[in-house]
Short mmCIF file of C-alpha atoms and ligand atoms in Angstrom, two decimals:
data_model
loop_
_atom_site.label_atom_id
_atom_site.label_comp_id
_atom_site.label_asym_id
_atom_site.label_seq_id
_atom_site.Cartn_x
_atom_site.Cartn_y
_atom_site.Cartn_z
CA MET A 1 152.79 245.22 109.53
CA ASN A 2 154.47 247.11 106.68
CA PRO A 3 152.19 250.18 107.06
CA ARG A 4 151.55 253.02 104.68
CA ILE A 5 152.13 256.27 106.54
CA PHE A 6 150.39 259.57 105.78
CA ALA A 7 151.07 263.11 106.94
CA ASP A 8 147.80 263.35 108.84
CA ALA A 9 144.35 261.83 109.31
CA ALA A 10 142.98 263.85 106.37
CA GLU A 11 145.43 262.32 103.89
CA LEU A 12 144.90 258.90 105.40
CA GLY A 13 141.13 259.23 105.01
CA GLN A 14 141.40 260.37 101.41
CA GLU A 15 143.59 257.40 100.47
CA ALA A 16 141.23 254.99 102.28
CA ALA A 17 138.33 256.40 100.24
CA GLU A 18 140.25 256.01 96.99
CA LEU A 19 141.20 252.41 97.81
CA THR A 20 137.56 251.71 98.65
CA ALA A 21 136.28 253.22 95.39
CA LYS A 22 138.78 251.11 93.44
CA ALA A 23 137.76 247.94 95.30
CA CYS A 24 134.12 248.81 94.64
CA ALA A 25 134.61 249.14 90.88
CA GLU A 26 136.59 245.89 90.75
CA ALA A 27 134.06 243.93 92.81
CA ILE A 28 131.12 245.14 90.72
CA ALA A 29 132.96 244.29 87.49
CA ALA A 30 133.85 240.83 88.79
CA ARG A 31 130.85 239.86 90.90
CA GLY A 32 128.10 242.43 90.29
CA SER A 33 128.03 243.89 93.79
CA PHE A 34 130.27 245.38 96.47
CA HIS A 35 129.88 244.33 100.10
CA LEU A 36 131.66 246.78 102.38
CA VAL A 37 131.96 246.56 106.17
CA LEU A 38 132.25 249.93 107.91
CA ALA A 39 134.19 250.72 111.06
CA GLY A 40 133.13 252.77 114.05
CA GLY A 41 135.16 255.31 115.96
CA ASN A 42 136.35 258.67 114.65
CA THR A 43 139.22 257.83 112.31
CA PRO A 44 137.10 256.60 109.35
CA ARG A 45 134.96 259.76 109.33
CA VAL A 46 137.15 261.56 106.76
CA CYS A 47 137.15 258.49 104.53
CA TYR A 48 133.34 258.32 104.64
CA GLU A 49 133.02 262.03 103.91
CA HIS A 50 135.13 261.57 100.78
CA LEU A 51 133.26 258.45 99.74
CA SER A 52 129.94 260.31 99.94
CA GLY A 53 131.07 262.52 97.05
CA MET A 54 132.56 259.78 94.88
CA PRO A 55 130.77 258.39 91.82
CA LEU A 56 130.33 254.82 93.03
CA ASP A 57 127.55 252.65 91.59
CA TRP A 58 125.68 252.88 94.89
CA SER A 59 122.78 250.73 93.61
CA ARG A 60 125.15 247.74 93.77
CA VAL A 61 126.71 248.54 97.13
CA HIS A 62 125.82 246.73 100.36
CA ILE A 63 126.86 248.23 103.67
CA TRP A 64 127.55 246.13 106.77
CA PHE A 65 128.93 247.04 110.18
CA GLY A 66 131.90 245.48 111.94
CA ASP A 67 130.52 246.31 115.36
CA GLU A 68 127.78 248.28 117.06
CA ARG A 69 127.18 249.68 120.50
CA CYS A 70 124.14 248.51 122.47
CA VAL A 71 122.28 251.81 122.63
CA PRO A 72 118.90 252.71 121.10
CA VAL A 73 118.43 253.16 117.34
CA GLY A 74 119.51 256.67 116.31
CA HIS A 75 121.50 257.26 119.52
CA GLU A 76 124.44 259.60 119.01
CA ASP A 77 126.86 256.94 120.29
CA ARG A 78 125.95 254.37 117.65
CA ASN A 79 128.48 253.57 114.97
CA ASP A 80 125.78 253.62 112.29
CA ARG A 81 124.84 257.15 113.31
CA MET A 82 128.21 258.50 112.15
CA ALA A 83 127.92 256.48 108.93
CA ASP A 84 124.42 257.89 108.37
CA GLU A 85 125.50 261.47 108.97
CA VAL A 86 128.57 261.62 106.78
CA LEU A 87 127.89 258.95 104.16
CA LEU A 88 124.64 257.04 103.92
CA SER A 89 122.31 260.05 104.00
CA HIS A 90 124.23 261.59 101.07
CA VAL A 91 124.15 258.74 98.57
CA THR A 92 121.40 256.93 96.68
CA ILE A 93 121.63 253.54 98.30
CA THR A 94 118.84 250.98 98.48
CA PRO A 95 117.65 250.97 102.13
CA SER A 96 117.55 247.15 102.19
CA HIS A 97 121.26 247.16 101.28
CA ILE A 98 122.14 248.76 104.61
CA HIS A 99 122.65 245.90 107.04
CA ARG A 100 122.60 247.47 110.48
CA MET A 101 123.43 245.51 113.60
CA PRO A 102 120.33 245.30 115.83
CA ALA A 103 122.47 246.05 118.88
CA GLU A 104 119.55 247.88 120.52
CA LEU A 105 118.25 244.37 121.36
CA GLY A 106 121.24 243.75 123.61
CA PRO A 107 124.43 241.75 123.01
CA GLU A 108 123.01 238.20 122.88
CA GLU A 109 119.89 238.85 120.84
CA GLY A 110 121.63 241.44 118.62
CA ALA A 111 124.52 239.08 117.86
CA ALA A 112 122.23 236.11 117.20
CA ARG A 113 120.11 238.08 114.75
CA TYR A 114 123.11 239.54 112.93
CA ALA A 115 124.75 236.13 112.72
CA ALA A 116 121.55 234.83 111.10
CA GLU A 117 121.52 237.74 108.63
CA LEU A 118 125.17 237.11 107.81
CA ALA A 119 124.60 233.38 107.35
CA ALA A 120 121.79 234.09 104.89
CA ALA A 121 123.67 236.74 102.89
CA PRO A 122 124.84 235.77 99.39
CA VAL A 123 128.27 237.21 100.10
CA MET A 124 128.67 234.71 102.90
CA ASP A 125 128.39 231.71 100.59
CA MET A 126 132.10 232.01 100.39
CA MET A 127 132.39 233.77 103.75
CA ARG A 128 134.04 236.69 101.99
CA PHE A 129 133.28 240.37 102.20
CA ASP A 130 134.85 242.46 99.45
CA MET A 131 136.35 244.96 101.87
CA ILE A 132 136.39 245.52 105.62
CA HIS A 133 137.36 248.76 107.33
CA LEU A 134 138.67 248.47 110.87
CA GLY A 135 139.90 250.91 113.48
CA MET A 136 142.31 250.28 116.32
CA GLY A 137 141.82 251.29 119.93
CA GLU A 138 144.59 252.49 122.21
CA ASP A 139 144.53 249.07 123.88
CA GLY A 140 144.87 247.27 120.54
CA HIS A 141 141.21 246.30 120.18
CA THR A 142 139.55 246.22 116.80
CA ALA A 143 135.84 246.25 115.98
CA SER A 144 134.58 245.33 119.51
CA LEU A 145 137.11 242.55 120.06
CA PHE A 146 139.01 243.54 123.20
CA PRO A 147 142.26 242.16 124.66
CA GLY A 148 141.73 239.14 126.89
CA HIS A 149 138.05 238.75 126.02
CA ALA A 150 136.51 235.36 125.22
CA THR A 151 135.15 236.86 121.99
CA LEU A 152 138.58 236.35 120.44
CA SER A 153 138.08 232.60 120.39
CA ASP A 154 134.34 232.70 119.68
CA ALA A 155 133.71 231.11 116.27
CA ARG A 156 130.27 232.64 115.76
CA LEU A 157 129.78 235.04 112.85
CA ALA A 158 128.64 237.79 115.24
CA VAL A 159 129.53 237.77 118.91
CA PRO A 160 127.99 239.36 122.02
CA VAL A 161 130.32 241.68 123.92
CA PHE A 162 130.02 242.46 127.64
CA ASN A 163 132.24 244.57 129.90
CA SER A 164 133.88 246.52 127.10
CA PRO A 165 136.57 248.76 128.63
CA LYS A 166 135.55 251.43 126.10
CA PRO A 167 132.01 252.67 126.78
CA PRO A 168 129.36 251.55 126.35
CA PRO A 169 130.08 248.20 128.01
CA GLU A 170 127.67 246.17 125.88
CA ARG A 171 128.23 245.72 122.18
CA VAL A 172 127.89 243.37 119.21
CA SER A 173 130.88 242.58 117.02
CA MET A 174 131.62 240.58 113.91
CA GLY A 175 133.72 237.59 114.88
CA LEU A 176 137.36 237.15 113.91
CA SER A 177 136.47 234.37 111.47
CA VAL A 178 134.35 236.74 109.37
CA LEU A 179 136.82 239.62 109.59
CA ASN A 180 139.71 237.44 108.55
CA THR A 181 138.13 235.97 105.45
CA ALA A 182 137.44 239.32 103.77
CA ARG A 183 139.14 239.89 100.43
CA GLN A 184 140.65 243.20 101.56
CA LYS A 185 141.10 244.58 105.06
CA LEU A 186 142.01 248.18 105.78
CA ILE A 187 143.10 249.14 109.29
CA LEU A 188 142.88 252.88 109.87
CA ALA A 189 144.75 254.30 112.85
CA ALA A 190 145.51 257.95 113.53
CA GLY A 191 146.84 259.98 116.45
CA ALA A 192 149.64 259.68 118.99
CA GLY A 193 147.39 257.67 121.31
CA LYS A 194 147.88 254.66 119.03
CA ARG A 195 151.69 254.61 119.27
CA GLU A 196 152.05 252.40 122.30
CA ALA A 197 149.80 249.65 120.94
CA LEU A 198 151.59 249.79 117.60
CA ALA A 199 154.94 249.44 119.35
CA ARG A 200 153.64 246.42 121.28
CA ILE A 201 152.44 244.83 118.05
CA GLU A 202 155.80 245.52 116.40
CA GLY A 203 157.31 243.78 119.42
CA GLY A 204 155.29 240.66 118.63
CA GLU A 205 152.31 241.01 120.99
CA LYS A 206 149.16 239.40 119.60
CA LEU A 207 146.74 242.19 120.44
CA PRO A 208 143.31 241.72 118.83
CA VAL A 209 144.02 244.02 115.88
CA ALA A 210 147.19 242.02 115.19
CA MET A 211 145.02 238.92 114.74
CA ILE A 212 143.68 240.39 111.51
CA GLU A 213 145.70 238.65 108.84
CA ASP A 214 147.03 240.27 105.65
CA ALA A 215 145.61 243.70 106.43
CA LEU A 216 146.73 246.92 104.82
CA TRP A 217 147.64 249.28 107.62
CA LEU A 218 147.07 252.99 107.03
CA LEU A 219 148.64 255.16 109.73
CA ASP A 220 149.16 258.85 110.13
CA ARG A 221 152.57 260.08 111.19
CA ALA A 222 151.40 260.81 114.74
CA ALA A 223 150.33 257.20 115.22
CA ALA A 224 153.32 255.73 113.42
CA GLY A 225 155.83 257.46 115.69
CA ALA A 226 158.89 255.27 115.66
CA VAL A 227 157.50 252.86 113.04
CA GLU A 228 159.69 253.38 109.98
CA ASP A 229 158.14 254.88 106.85
CA SER A 230 157.90 252.25 104.19
C1 LIG B 301 133.96 251.68 118.49
C2 LIG B 301 134.79 251.14 117.38
C3 LIG B 301 136.22 250.88 117.78
C4 LIG B 301 137.07 251.93 117.11
C5 LIG B 301 138.43 252.06 117.72
C6 LIG B 301 139.20 253.23 117.16
O1 LIG B 301 132.82 251.27 118.65
O2 LIG B 301 134.45 252.54 119.19
O3 LIG B 301 134.22 250.10 116.76
O4 LIG B 301 136.73 249.63 117.46
O5 LIG B 301 137.20 251.66 115.74
O6 LIG B 301 138.29 252.23 119.10
O7 LIG B 301 138.46 254.40 117.33
P1 LIG B 301 139.01 255.80 116.87
O8 LIG B 301 139.14 255.74 115.38
O9 LIG B 301 137.97 256.79 117.31
O10 LIG B 301 140.32 256.00 117.54
#
């Protein structure tokens, strides 16, 4: 895992924003655009607040979502609602560059439509996003890929999720194949509630978040607990 450990979630979020801005500049210089996949949950909020004030070339940025909850558009529980509030409503980004998951259509239809959008996206020619942000749940889930769920072996680009143990029960998630082929993957985990899952992963358990290969783990000290500073 070899994590980078920060004093608190604020420092973690600031570093995640700086790494993202650097990846953005490099991707635009190399390929003319930056395709970034955002995470849901609370931990990335600080990162997105920082990013909203950074001088990125937003006209060349595309935003995607790693997972979405099956609730109506604009619902306060949606992952894109947080992104809208702290980031997307503060920057000059082309509306057609924001690739929301149509999870309001339900898991099957939402996943099928997002998979089609992904398959048609230029960035997917090589199946590679420039950067993916991911969170980690207390049970070791990431995006909406939960322990023991069939989604973990589902090869589709976007997968329908039923019976999520974290509400709401119905969701849409990017599949592992897409997440794993990204150029850079940041896993953001903060708070003491994450310690147990991290200890299980350190012990060799293949929880869903541990199936993300070559990720850069950013932890705060509360989450890291016994994990040694590196
Ligand atoms: C969601 C997220 C989920 C989240 C983790 C961590 O829909 O809830 O996609 O995967 O990232 O549960 O969430 P926190 O950062 O809030 O702990």
